[in-house]
Amino acid sequence: MRRTPFTAGWQTRPKANPFAELTGGAPPWETVTLPHDATLGRQRGPEHGAASGYTPGGTYEYRTTLAAPVQWRDRTVLLDFEGVYRSASVYLNGALVAQQAAGYTGFAVPLDGHLRPGQANEIRVECRAHADSRWYAGAGVHRPVHLVVGPLLHIALDGVRVTTPDVEGDLALVEVATTIENDGRGLRTVTVGTQLRDAAGTVVGTDRVPVSVLPGEPAVVRQRIAVREPALWEPDSPALYTAAVALVDGDERIDDDTVSFGIRSVSVDPHRGLRINGEPVLLRGACIHSDNGVLGAAAIDRADERRVELLKHAGFNALRSAHNPMSRAMLEACDRLGVLVMDELTDVWTQGKTDFDAALTFSHEWERDLAALVRKDVNHPSVIMYSIGNEIPEVGRPAGALWSRRLAERVRELDPTRLVTNGVNGTLSTPFDPETMALPSADEVGINTMMATMGDLMTSIAASEAVGNATAETFGVLDVAGMNYMDSRYEADRERYPNRVIVGSETFPAQIDRLWRQVQDLSHVIGDFTWTGWDYLGEAGIGRVSDAEDPAAAQLAAPWPWLAAWCGDIDITGQRRPASYYREIVFRLRREPYLAVERPERHGREQVLSPWSWTDTVGSWSWTGAEGRPVTVEVYSDADEVELLQDGRSLGTAPAGQECRFRATFQVTYTPGELTAVARTGGKETGRTTLRSATGPMHLTATADRDVIRADDTDLAFVDLSITDAAGTVVLGTDRELTVAVAGPAVLQGLGSAAPGTEESYLDDVHTTFDGRALAVVRPTGSGEITVTATAPGCAPVTVRLEAR
């Protein structure tokens, strides 16, 4: 049973009831290619709330036609949906054939019962989203769909499972468990042949075994194949193998399937920490949401792959999917690139966090959702941990502990080869005590103190005996105790719970220097996952910097028209922010210092930062209109000290390194020219970085991530657009409205900037730059040459040429 993409030729519209159809009041259908986000084109407005990025909910329907050959009368036919947001109903020729409540869970729909071979068959999908998420979830068929057609006797969908129960340096035992299904009318006996191949395609192991299969009684064939001198999968060397399985009846090949896998072992203990193939690994982790920025919720393969590439380049070696199962494309990218994964089931169990979220269906859907998560992940060597939840309020009570055990044990039944964790927030999981847990008001202590107290309160509550007692049973059922903002427990729990292994499953970004020191010093703490690695839509403005006089500064949520959370190391277009370079220095992955300049308009003003904020800085010394104004310059470095030079003239030296939290701060008057930071340890230079001001006429520049792309709708070209000088220095303070046109076999899939607050749409061909930059995303529709042309006032047009093959 093989998947064939089934993403073209769909139409969508807001849901129309039969009465609207009869009276001519139904909205028109729009042709789309899946994956698709139905929310992205809707009108945003302040009435919709900051959690969703001020985007509305709604009910949507999709339709397409499936031409079924007559030969399909004797075939098994399925539709495999990777994710529909949310409360999906699937109809075939008017008959309901499947429902799926969760918005990120994959589900397969058998079509045989209502399929009309030899005719055109109408498929409709209905879905709805309304006050059911704490972030921007979008809506619609937002993940890929595949058509699956196979013989009546076939390998089950996702029916090949590979494990490596015994791994040594010179020999690995690979077990291939293949599930065979018989949808026919009698007993069949066939042969299962399996070949293992390495990355070069060389056969490294084979096995053949007969199997007899009754209708309605799947048979599992287990083949244990020895591989000599295996190439092990590990983060620095992610070697992949394939297992090709074929069903053969005499000389006839009936069905086949091929899966990739890695040979590796995973172990964890409080003394040696996490080990991959016996070697210690510290998790440099990033939490990530599922949206793709200017593409909205649409999980197009190349967009997910690109995110993994850029996150790894920024120094992360692990990702946590927050707070829902990761897409297949992202998992495949993590396999190829050696990025470890904590894949998460859900944000809620039985107690809701929004009005209509998954808590309404969890109690009767959890087993199906959990099985789908494991079935998707089981062959991916990158997946080392399943997280059964995020900040579940009930885990601190006996009823929640029962659910914890129920979920954890079910995961182990489905997949005993991986670790089980849960992202527990001590503040949310402990019964509320208004005397100890209430925040002081801004009027009482000031806005800055109130915001700072928010983070301090969470960590201090986490260290309390009450939280320790309330979470003891929940943590006791896990292999790894996931702690959200509970780093105050790390040191103490080594004595209180000597067998407990901890991971910082969610942490404040500005605390990474202190947190990483604990990861390095405490053997039972195996890593840190910052909130967040990549900025996301929704939870608008939780990481923003506000002026104290701003009436909205005391609110965690930003006012309309904010859209993004603004707390990611990487912004929604894929550009690294200063926090990303700081983190790289803390991880000891970067020796050169990094220069970050606070926006000139911030200087001298009282600023308000939330626990998820970074200073409002940009890696630029090109501030049009700020000449002669004072600015604050931050230099990040692991060296003992840094010297700041302006046009070759020393502005002084300041200590840096770990003792100064890897940061030195200077007050400077902005004058166009050069700004250089020189890092020294023991008097010896260890690195330097220079920023230069833009000079001369401005240019519009365009750079594509790749010149050649695949000629199918799973690929994308990402074109970075910038306002620069002739040397390529990006100009700040002179943002322009860009217009983008695409010619050839492609469409403009999205256009936008990293601006966290905007009223512009990502679906228009016009958008304003932010900090001199914007991003155009191009999706191929066939083979041939594609041209992308951008224009901006005061700049010559620029064209990028791509080839889709």
PDB file of N, CA, C and O in Angstrom, residues 12 21 44 57 64 70 91 101 128 153 173 185 228 232 263 280 378 410 423 468 496 503 531 549 594 688 701 742 766:
ATOM      1  N   THR A  12     -12.670  24.984  -2.385  1.00  0.00           N
ATOM      2  CA  THR A  12     -13.078  25.259  -1.005  1.00  0.00           C
ATOM      3  C   THR A  12     -13.945  26.507  -0.947  1.00  0.00           C
ATOM      4  O   THR A  12     -13.934  27.337  -1.869  1.00  0.00           O
ATOM      5  N   GLU A  21     -27.905  26.971  -0.629  1.00  0.00           N
ATOM      6  CA  GLU A  21     -27.730  26.422  -1.980  1.00  0.00           C
ATOM      7  C   GLU A  21     -29.000  26.611  -2.812  1.00  0.00           C
ATOM      8  O   GLU A  21     -28.959  27.003  -3.987  1.00  0.00           O
ATOM      9  N   ARG A  44      -9.174  39.729   9.309  1.00  0.00           N
ATOM     10  CA  ARG A  44      -8.829  39.836  10.725  1.00  0.00           C
ATOM     11  C   ARG A  44      -9.494  41.072  11.317  1.00  0.00           C
ATOM     12  O   ARG A  44      -9.836  42.006  10.606  1.00  0.00           O
ATOM     13  N   GLY A  57     -12.765  32.414  13.555  1.00  0.00           N
ATOM     14  CA  GLY A  57     -13.037  31.011  13.317  1.00  0.00           C
ATOM     15  C   GLY A  57     -13.941  30.866  12.114  1.00  0.00           C
ATOM     16  O   GLY A  57     -14.151  31.803  11.344  1.00  0.00           O
ATOM     17  N   THR A  64     -13.741  17.607  -4.130  1.00  0.00           N
ATOM     18  CA  THR A  64     -12.998  17.218  -5.313  1.00  0.00           C
ATOM     19  C   THR A  64     -13.684  16.010  -5.917  1.00  0.00           C
ATOM     20  O   THR A  64     -14.610  15.429  -5.323  1.00  0.00           O
ATOM     21  N   VAL A  70     -12.814   0.994 -13.317  1.00  0.00           N
ATOM     22  CA  VAL A  70     -13.603  -0.216 -13.058  1.00  0.00           C
ATOM     23  C   VAL A  70     -12.788  -1.250 -12.294  1.00  0.00           C
ATOM     24  O   VAL A  70     -13.306  -1.981 -11.447  1.00  0.00           O
ATOM     25  N   TYR A  91     -17.126  12.951   3.467  1.00  0.00           N
ATOM     26  CA  TYR A  91     -18.272  12.372   2.766  1.00  0.00           C
ATOM     27  C   TYR A  91     -17.820  11.853   1.409  1.00  0.00           C
ATOM     28  O   TYR A  91     -17.033  12.499   0.709  1.00  0.00           O
ATOM     29  N   ALA A 101     -11.924  14.281  15.240  1.00  0.00           N
ATOM     30  CA  ALA A 101     -12.063  15.490  16.045  1.00  0.00           C
ATOM     31  C   ALA A 101     -10.776  16.310  16.087  1.00  0.00           C
ATOM     32  O   ALA A 101     -10.787  17.520  15.869  1.00  0.00           O
ATOM     33  N   ARG A 128     -14.256  22.729  11.005  1.00  0.00           N
ATOM     34  CA  ARG A 128     -14.653  23.957  11.695  1.00  0.00           C
ATOM     35  C   ARG A 128     -13.632  24.311  12.767  1.00  0.00           C
ATOM     36  O   ARG A 128     -12.996  23.428  13.358  1.00  0.00           O
ATOM     37  N   LEU A 153      -5.263  -8.342  -0.968  1.00  0.00           N
ATOM     38  CA  LEU A 153      -4.239  -8.844  -0.046  1.00  0.00           C
ATOM     39  C   LEU A 153      -3.070  -7.877  -0.125  1.00  0.00           C
ATOM     40  O   LEU A 153      -2.449  -7.718  -1.185  1.00  0.00           O
ATOM     41  N   LEU A 173      21.075  -5.969  15.213  1.00  0.00           N
ATOM     42  CA  LEU A 173      19.933  -6.813  14.887  1.00  0.00           C
ATOM     43  C   LEU A 173      18.762  -5.906  14.541  1.00  0.00           C
ATOM     44  O   LEU A 173      18.343  -5.076  15.347  1.00  0.00           O
ATOM     45  N   ARG A 185     -11.851 -12.999   0.090  1.00  0.00           N
ATOM     46  CA  ARG A 185     -12.875 -13.902   0.596  1.00  0.00           C
ATOM     47  C   ARG A 185     -12.331 -15.253   1.029  1.00  0.00           C
ATOM     48  O   ARG A 185     -13.093 -16.146   1.394  1.00  0.00           O
ATOM     49  N   ARG A 228      25.924  -6.385   9.570  1.00  0.00           N
ATOM     50  CA  ARG A 228      27.309  -6.296  10.041  1.00  0.00           C
ATOM     51  C   ARG A 228      27.887  -4.901   9.778  1.00  0.00           C
ATOM     52  O   ARG A 228      27.570  -4.256   8.782  1.00  0.00           O
ATOM     53  N   LEU A 232      25.756   3.791  12.241  1.00  0.00           N
ATOM     54  CA  LEU A 232      24.768   4.159  13.252  1.00  0.00           C
ATOM     55  C   LEU A 232      24.201   5.552  12.990  1.00  0.00           C
ATOM     56  O   LEU A 232      24.914   6.469  12.543  1.00  0.00           O
ATOM     57  N   ILE A 263      19.659   2.910  12.495  1.00  0.00           N
ATOM     58  CA  ILE A 263      20.115   1.952  13.512  1.00  0.00           C
ATOM     59  C   ILE A 263      20.718   2.760  14.650  1.00  0.00           C
ATOM     60  O   ILE A 263      21.735   3.433  14.470  1.00  0.00           O
ATOM     61  N   PRO A 280      27.054  10.363  25.230  1.00  0.00           N
ATOM     62  CA  PRO A 280      26.196  11.373  25.862  1.00  0.00           C
ATOM     63  C   PRO A 280      25.807  12.482  24.897  1.00  0.00           C
ATOM     64  O   PRO A 280      26.616  12.919  24.069  1.00  0.00           O
ATOM     65  N   VAL A 378       6.941   5.795  14.323  1.00  0.00           N
ATOM     66  CA  VAL A 378       7.647   4.619  14.810  1.00  0.00           C
ATOM     67  C   VAL A 378       8.921   4.300  14.040  1.00  0.00           C
ATOM     68  O   VAL A 378       9.873   3.766  14.626  1.00  0.00           O
ATOM     69  N   ARG A 410      -0.111   3.192  27.807  1.00  0.00           N
ATOM     70  CA  ARG A 410      -0.578   2.886  26.461  1.00  0.00           C
ATOM     71  C   ARG A 410       0.515   3.181  25.434  1.00  0.00           C
ATOM     72  O   ARG A 410       0.690   2.432  24.459  1.00  0.00           O
ATOM     73  N   GLY A 423       5.095  17.633  29.471  1.00  0.00           N
ATOM     74  CA  GLY A 423       5.503  18.991  29.815  1.00  0.00           C
ATOM     75  C   GLY A 423       4.647  19.542  30.946  1.00  0.00           C
ATOM     76  O   GLY A 423       3.573  20.107  30.706  1.00  0.00           O
ATOM     77  N   GLY A 468       5.941  19.836  44.533  1.00  0.00           N
ATOM     78  CA  GLY A 468       6.648  18.561  44.562  1.00  0.00           C
ATOM     79  C   GLY A 468       5.729  17.415  44.924  1.00  0.00           C
ATOM     80  O   GLY A 468       5.764  16.352  44.292  1.00  0.00           O
ATOM     81  N   ARG A 496      16.027  14.996  46.388  1.00  0.00           N
ATOM     82  CA  ARG A 496      14.698  14.509  46.772  1.00  0.00           C
ATOM     83  C   ARG A 496      14.267  13.293  45.968  1.00  0.00           C
ATOM     84  O   ARG A 496      13.613  12.382  46.479  1.00  0.00           O
ATOM     85  N   VAL A 503      14.053  17.003  31.890  1.00  0.00           N
ATOM     86  CA  VAL A 503      14.332  17.823  30.724  1.00  0.00           C
ATOM     87  C   VAL A 503      13.569  19.135  30.874  1.00  0.00           C
ATOM     88  O   VAL A 503      12.417  19.140  31.316  1.00  0.00           O
ATOM     89  N   TRP A 531      11.319  28.512  24.654  1.00  0.00           N
ATOM     90  CA  TRP A 531      10.080  29.003  24.042  1.00  0.00           C
ATOM     91  C   TRP A 531      10.375  30.353  23.406  1.00  0.00           C
ATOM     92  O   TRP A 531      10.491  31.342  24.119  1.00  0.00           O
ATOM     93  N   GLU A 549       4.761  53.794  29.228  1.00  0.00           N
ATOM     94  CA  GLU A 549       3.592  54.683  29.179  1.00  0.00           C
ATOM     95  C   GLU A 549       2.483  54.151  28.275  1.00  0.00           C
ATOM     96  O   GLU A 549       1.391  54.707  28.237  1.00  0.00           O
ATOM     97  N   TYR A 594      28.886  39.003  18.767  1.00  0.00           N
ATOM     98  CA  TYR A 594      27.736  39.453  17.982  1.00  0.00           C
ATOM     99  C   TYR A 594      27.322  40.835  18.457  1.00  0.00           C
ATOM    100  O   TYR A 594      27.242  41.093  19.674  1.00  0.00           O
ATOM    101  N   ARG A 688      36.259  38.903  16.020  1.00  0.00           N
ATOM    102  CA  ARG A 688      35.732  40.263  15.881  1.00  0.00           C
ATOM    103  C   ARG A 688      34.585  40.261  14.878  1.00  0.00           C
ATOM    104  O   ARG A 688      34.502  39.398  14.000  1.00  0.00           O
ATOM    105  N   THR A 701      16.929  43.993  -3.610  1.00  0.00           N
ATOM    106  CA  THR A 701      17.638  42.765  -3.938  1.00  0.00           C
ATOM    107  C   THR A 701      16.738  41.563  -3.677  1.00  0.00           C
ATOM    108  O   THR A 701      15.850  41.609  -2.820  1.00  0.00           O
ATOM    109  N   VAL A 742       4.747  36.748 -10.371  1.00  0.00           N
ATOM    110  CA  VAL A 742       5.323  35.453 -10.723  1.00  0.00           C
ATOM    111  C   VAL A 742       4.845  35.074 -12.116  1.00  0.00           C
ATOM    112  O   VAL A 742       3.645  35.140 -12.411  1.00  0.00           O
ATOM    113  N   VAL A 766       1.157  42.464  -2.762  1.00  0.00           N
ATOM    114  CA  VAL A 766       1.770  43.702  -2.282  1.00  0.00           C
ATOM    115  C   VAL A 766       1.964  43.584  -0.771  1.00  0.00           C
ATOM    116  O   VAL A 766       1.039  43.174  -0.058  1.00  0.00           O
TER     117      VAL A 766
END
